Amino acid sequence: MTSPTASLNVGITKSFPCSYLKDQKERLIMLIDPQLNARSFYPTLLANGFRRSGDQVYRPHCEHCQACQSLRIPVTKFKKSRSQKRLLNKNKNLQVKISHSVKEEYFHLYQRYIQQTHSDGPMFPASQEQYEDFIKSSWNKSIFIEIYDQNKLISVSVTDLIKHPDSTAWSAFYCFYDPDYSACSLGKFAVLKQLDLAKKHAVDWLYLGYYIEDCQKMNYKTQFNPHQRFIDGQWFDFDKSI
């Protein structure tokens, strides 16, 4: 990938056990030295199927699998389903706030979430160092969308702010929440609130990361319609509400 003033160097990792699909191998294409040029190039990389993890920028590049599809929602065209409207009504007593910096209490919520919800994944056990390496980025700007029950913090959505020459976007980087509130479907609720806020801020796209059809933890994303998926280097329109 090149521009008139700079070039991007990338590398390919060795294959390792897939984090999402059993008995599959995963391989990544990664941006080398992201601290040098990710700030300028990330909007274009995001639009071409890449994501970040901490300072690192990557895209799946597996030899025998193309299950990971980047998914994004056109904010102004999004239409709430009946079940999503019911969820919003169910959680109408919860409060939503925006923070522009990381707060100390986030880690304890993150730790509980990983320990009780993703104990079978690569992020377990959660540590302060692992959390900071994953959430924070030296070149990227994020906001933190908080959800409260009264004065109790129960959910945080780390949302990256992306400025592209032709459009603006938010990227739903990661959401973690209090496992005691699992009945509130806080993951889906958080996406709905990000969409509401994105519309108020005249944001064009909300990126939801990778959709994987055969991974239950990832396939809920197609419930937000209409949406687009990045397949074989192109964005395709989908609308499961029709």
Coordinates of C-alpha atoms in Angstrom, one line a residue:
M1 CA 0.0 0.0 0.0
T2 CA 1.4 3.4 -1.0
S3 CA 0.6 7.1 -1.0
P4 CA 2.4 9.9 -2.8
T5 CA 4.5 10.7 0.3
A6 CA 4.9 7.4 2.2
S7 CA 4.8 3.6 2.0
L8 CA 3.5 1.0 4.4
N9 CA 5.5 -2.0 5.5
V10 CA 3.6 -5.1 6.5
G11 CA 4.5 -8.5 7.7
I12 CA 2.7 -11.9 8.0
T13 CA 2.7 -13.9 11.2
K14 CA 3.1 -17.6 11.5
S15 CA 0.0 -19.6 11.8
F16 CA -1.4 -20.2 15.3
P17 CA -4.6 -21.7 16.8
C18 CA -7.6 -19.6 15.9
S19 CA -9.3 -17.6 18.7
Y20 CA -12.8 -18.0 17.2
L21 CA -13.1 -21.3 15.3
K22 CA -12.2 -24.6 16.7
D23 CA -9.6 -26.7 14.9
Q24 CA -8.7 -23.8 12.6
K25 CA -5.4 -22.0 12.2
E26 CA -5.1 -18.2 12.2
R27 CA -2.6 -16.0 10.4
L28 CA -2.4 -12.2 10.4
I29 CA -1.0 -9.5 8.2
M30 CA 0.4 -6.7 10.4
L31 CA 1.5 -3.2 10.0
I32 CA 5.2 -2.8 10.9
D33 CA 6.1 0.2 13.1
P34 CA 2.4 1.4 13.5
Q35 CA 3.5 4.2 15.8
L36 CA 5.2 5.9 12.7
N37 CA 2.3 6.0 10.3
A38 CA -0.8 4.4 11.6
R39 CA -2.3 7.8 12.6
S40 CA -2.4 8.9 9.0
F41 CA -3.2 5.6 7.3
Y42 CA -5.6 3.9 9.8
P43 CA -8.8 5.3 8.2
T44 CA -7.8 3.8 4.9
L45 CA -6.7 0.5 6.5
L46 CA -9.9 0.3 8.5
A47 CA -11.9 0.7 5.3
N48 CA -9.8 -2.2 3.9
G49 CA -10.6 -4.7 6.6
F50 CA -7.9 -3.9 9.2
R51 CA -8.4 -3.5 12.9
R52 CA -6.2 -2.4 15.8
S53 CA -5.2 -4.1 19.0
G54 CA -3.5 -1.6 21.3
D55 CA -0.9 0.0 19.0
Q56 CA -0.9 -2.9 16.5
V57 CA -2.8 -2.9 13.3
Y58 CA -3.7 -6.2 11.6
R59 CA -6.0 -8.1 9.3
P60 CA -6.7 -11.8 9.1
H61 CA -4.7 -13.4 6.3
C62 CA -5.4 -17.1 6.8
E63 CA -4.3 -19.7 4.2
H64 CA -7.5 -21.9 4.2
C65 CA -10.2 -19.7 5.7
Q66 CA -11.9 -16.4 4.9
A67 CA -14.6 -16.5 7.6
C68 CA -13.7 -13.1 9.1
Q69 CA -15.6 -10.3 7.4
S70 CA -15.3 -6.7 8.5
L71 CA -18.8 -5.3 9.2
R72 CA -19.9 -1.7 9.3
I73 CA -23.2 0.1 9.6
P74 CA -24.3 3.2 7.7
V75 CA -25.4 5.3 10.6
T76 CA -28.1 7.4 9.0
K77 CA -29.7 4.4 7.3
F78 CA -29.8 2.1 10.4
K79 CA -33.3 1.0 11.4
K80 CA -34.1 -0.5 14.8
S81 CA -35.8 -3.8 14.8
R82 CA -38.8 -4.5 17.1
S83 CA -36.6 -6.6 19.4
Q84 CA -34.0 -3.7 19.5
K85 CA -36.7 -1.3 20.4
R86 CA -37.9 -3.6 23.2
L87 CA -34.3 -3.8 24.5
L88 CA -34.0 0.0 24.6
N89 CA -37.3 0.2 26.5
K90 CA -36.2 -2.6 28.9
N91 CA -33.0 -0.6 29.7
K92 CA -34.5 2.9 29.7
N93 CA -33.5 3.5 33.3
L94 CA -29.8 3.0 32.5
Q95 CA -27.7 6.2 32.0
V96 CA -25.2 6.8 29.2
K97 CA -22.2 9.1 29.6
I98 CA -19.1 9.8 27.5
S99 CA -15.6 10.0 28.9
H100 CA -12.6 11.3 26.9
S101 CA -10.1 9.5 29.0
V102 CA -9.5 6.1 30.6
K103 CA -10.7 5.8 34.2
E104 CA -9.1 3.7 36.9
E105 CA -12.2 1.7 37.7
Y106 CA -12.4 0.4 34.1
F107 CA -9.8 -2.3 34.8
H108 CA -11.8 -3.9 37.6
L109 CA -14.9 -4.1 35.3
Y110 CA -12.8 -5.5 32.5
Q111 CA -11.2 -8.1 34.7
R112 CA -14.5 -9.4 36.0
Y113 CA -15.8 -9.5 32.4
I114 CA -12.9 -11.5 31.1
Q115 CA -12.8 -13.9 34.0
Q116 CA -16.5 -14.7 33.8
T117 CA -17.3 -14.4 30.1
H118 CA -14.1 -15.2 28.3
S119 CA -12.3 -17.6 30.6
D120 CA -11.7 -19.9 27.6
G121 CA -10.1 -17.2 25.4
P122 CA -6.6 -15.9 24.9
M123 CA -7.2 -12.8 27.1
F124 CA -7.7 -14.9 30.2
P125 CA -6.5 -14.3 32.9
A126 CA -6.8 -10.5 32.7
S127 CA -3.9 -8.5 34.0
Q128 CA -3.3 -4.7 34.3
E129 CA -0.5 -4.9 31.8
Q130 CA -2.5 -7.0 29.3
Y131 CA -5.5 -4.7 29.6
E132 CA -3.4 -1.5 29.0
D133 CA -1.6 -3.0 26.1
F134 CA -4.9 -4.0 24.5
I135 CA -7.1 -1.0 25.2
K136 CA -4.7 2.0 24.9
S137 CA -3.0 3.3 21.8
S138 CA -0.3 6.0 21.5
W139 CA -1.4 7.1 18.0
N140 CA -5.2 6.6 18.2
K141 CA -7.9 8.8 19.8
S142 CA -10.8 7.1 21.5
I143 CA -13.9 7.9 23.6
F144 CA -15.3 5.7 26.3
I145 CA -19.1 5.3 26.3
E146 CA -20.1 4.4 29.8
I147 CA -23.4 2.9 31.0
Y148 CA -24.5 3.3 34.6
D149 CA -27.2 1.8 36.8
Q150 CA -27.8 4.6 39.2
N151 CA -24.2 5.4 40.2
K152 CA -22.8 2.0 39.4
L153 CA -20.7 1.6 36.3
I154 CA -21.8 -1.5 34.5
S155 CA -20.5 -1.2 30.9
V156 CA -17.7 0.5 28.9
S157 CA -17.5 0.7 25.1
V158 CA -14.1 1.8 23.8
T159 CA -14.9 3.6 20.6
D160 CA -12.2 4.8 18.2
L161 CA -12.7 8.1 16.4
I162 CA -11.8 7.9 12.7
K163 CA -11.5 10.9 10.3
H164 CA -11.3 9.9 6.6
P165 CA -11.0 12.5 3.9
D166 CA -14.4 11.6 2.5
S167 CA -16.3 10.5 5.6
T168 CA -16.1 10.1 9.4
A169 CA -16.4 6.9 11.3
W170 CA -16.5 5.4 14.7
S171 CA -15.0 2.0 15.3
A172 CA -16.5 -0.1 18.2
F173 CA -13.2 -1.4 19.4
Y174 CA -14.3 -3.3 22.5
C175 CA -17.1 -3.5 25.0
F176 CA -16.9 -5.0 28.5
Y177 CA -19.6 -5.1 31.1
D178 CA -20.7 -6.4 34.5
P179 CA -21.5 -10.1 34.1
D180 CA -24.3 -9.7 36.7
Y181 CA -26.2 -7.7 34.1
S182 CA -26.1 -10.3 31.4
A183 CA -30.0 -10.3 31.3
C184 CA -29.8 -6.7 30.0
S185 CA -28.0 -7.7 26.8
L186 CA -25.5 -4.9 27.4
G187 CA -23.3 -5.8 24.4
K188 CA -26.2 -5.2 21.9
F189 CA -27.5 -2.3 24.0
A190 CA -24.1 -0.6 23.9
V191 CA -24.0 -0.9 20.0
L192 CA -27.5 0.7 19.9
K193 CA -26.3 3.6 22.1
Q194 CA -23.1 4.0 20.0
L195 CA -25.4 4.3 16.9
D196 CA -27.6 6.9 18.6
L197 CA -24.6 9.0 19.6
A198 CA -22.9 8.5 16.2
K199 CA -26.0 9.9 14.5
K200 CA -26.0 12.9 16.9
H201 CA -22.4 13.6 16.0
A202 CA -23.0 13.3 12.2
V203 CA -20.8 10.2 11.9
D204 CA -21.2 8.3 8.6
W205 CA -20.1 4.7 9.6
L206 CA -20.0 2.6 12.8
Y207 CA -17.5 -0.3 12.4
L208 CA -18.3 -3.4 14.5
G209 CA -15.1 -5.4 13.8
Y210 CA -15.2 -8.9 12.4
Y211 CA -18.3 -10.9 11.7
I212 CA -17.9 -14.7 11.8
E213 CA -20.9 -16.7 10.9
D214 CA -19.9 -19.9 12.8
C215 CA -18.8 -18.1 16.0
Q216 CA -21.7 -17.4 18.3
K217 CA -19.9 -14.6 20.1
M218 CA -19.4 -12.7 16.8
N219 CA -22.5 -13.4 14.6
Y220 CA -24.9 -11.1 16.5
K221 CA -23.5 -8.2 14.5
T222 CA -25.7 -9.0 11.5
Q223 CA -28.8 -8.1 13.6
F224 CA -28.0 -4.4 12.9
N225 CA -29.4 -3.5 9.6
P226 CA -28.7 -2.5 7.0
H227 CA -25.0 -3.2 7.1
Q228 CA -22.0 -3.8 4.8
R229 CA -19.4 -6.6 4.9
F230 CA -15.9 -6.6 3.4
I231 CA -15.6 -9.7 1.3
D232 CA -12.7 -10.4 -1.2
G233 CA -11.6 -6.7 -1.1
Q234 CA -15.1 -5.2 -1.6
W235 CA -17.9 -3.9 0.6
F236 CA -21.3 -5.6 0.0
D237 CA -24.7 -4.5 1.2
F238 CA -26.8 -6.7 3.4
D239 CA -30.1 -6.1 5.1
K240 CA -31.5 -9.1 7.1
S241 CA -34.5 -7.1 8.1
I242 CA -36.0 -7.3 4.7

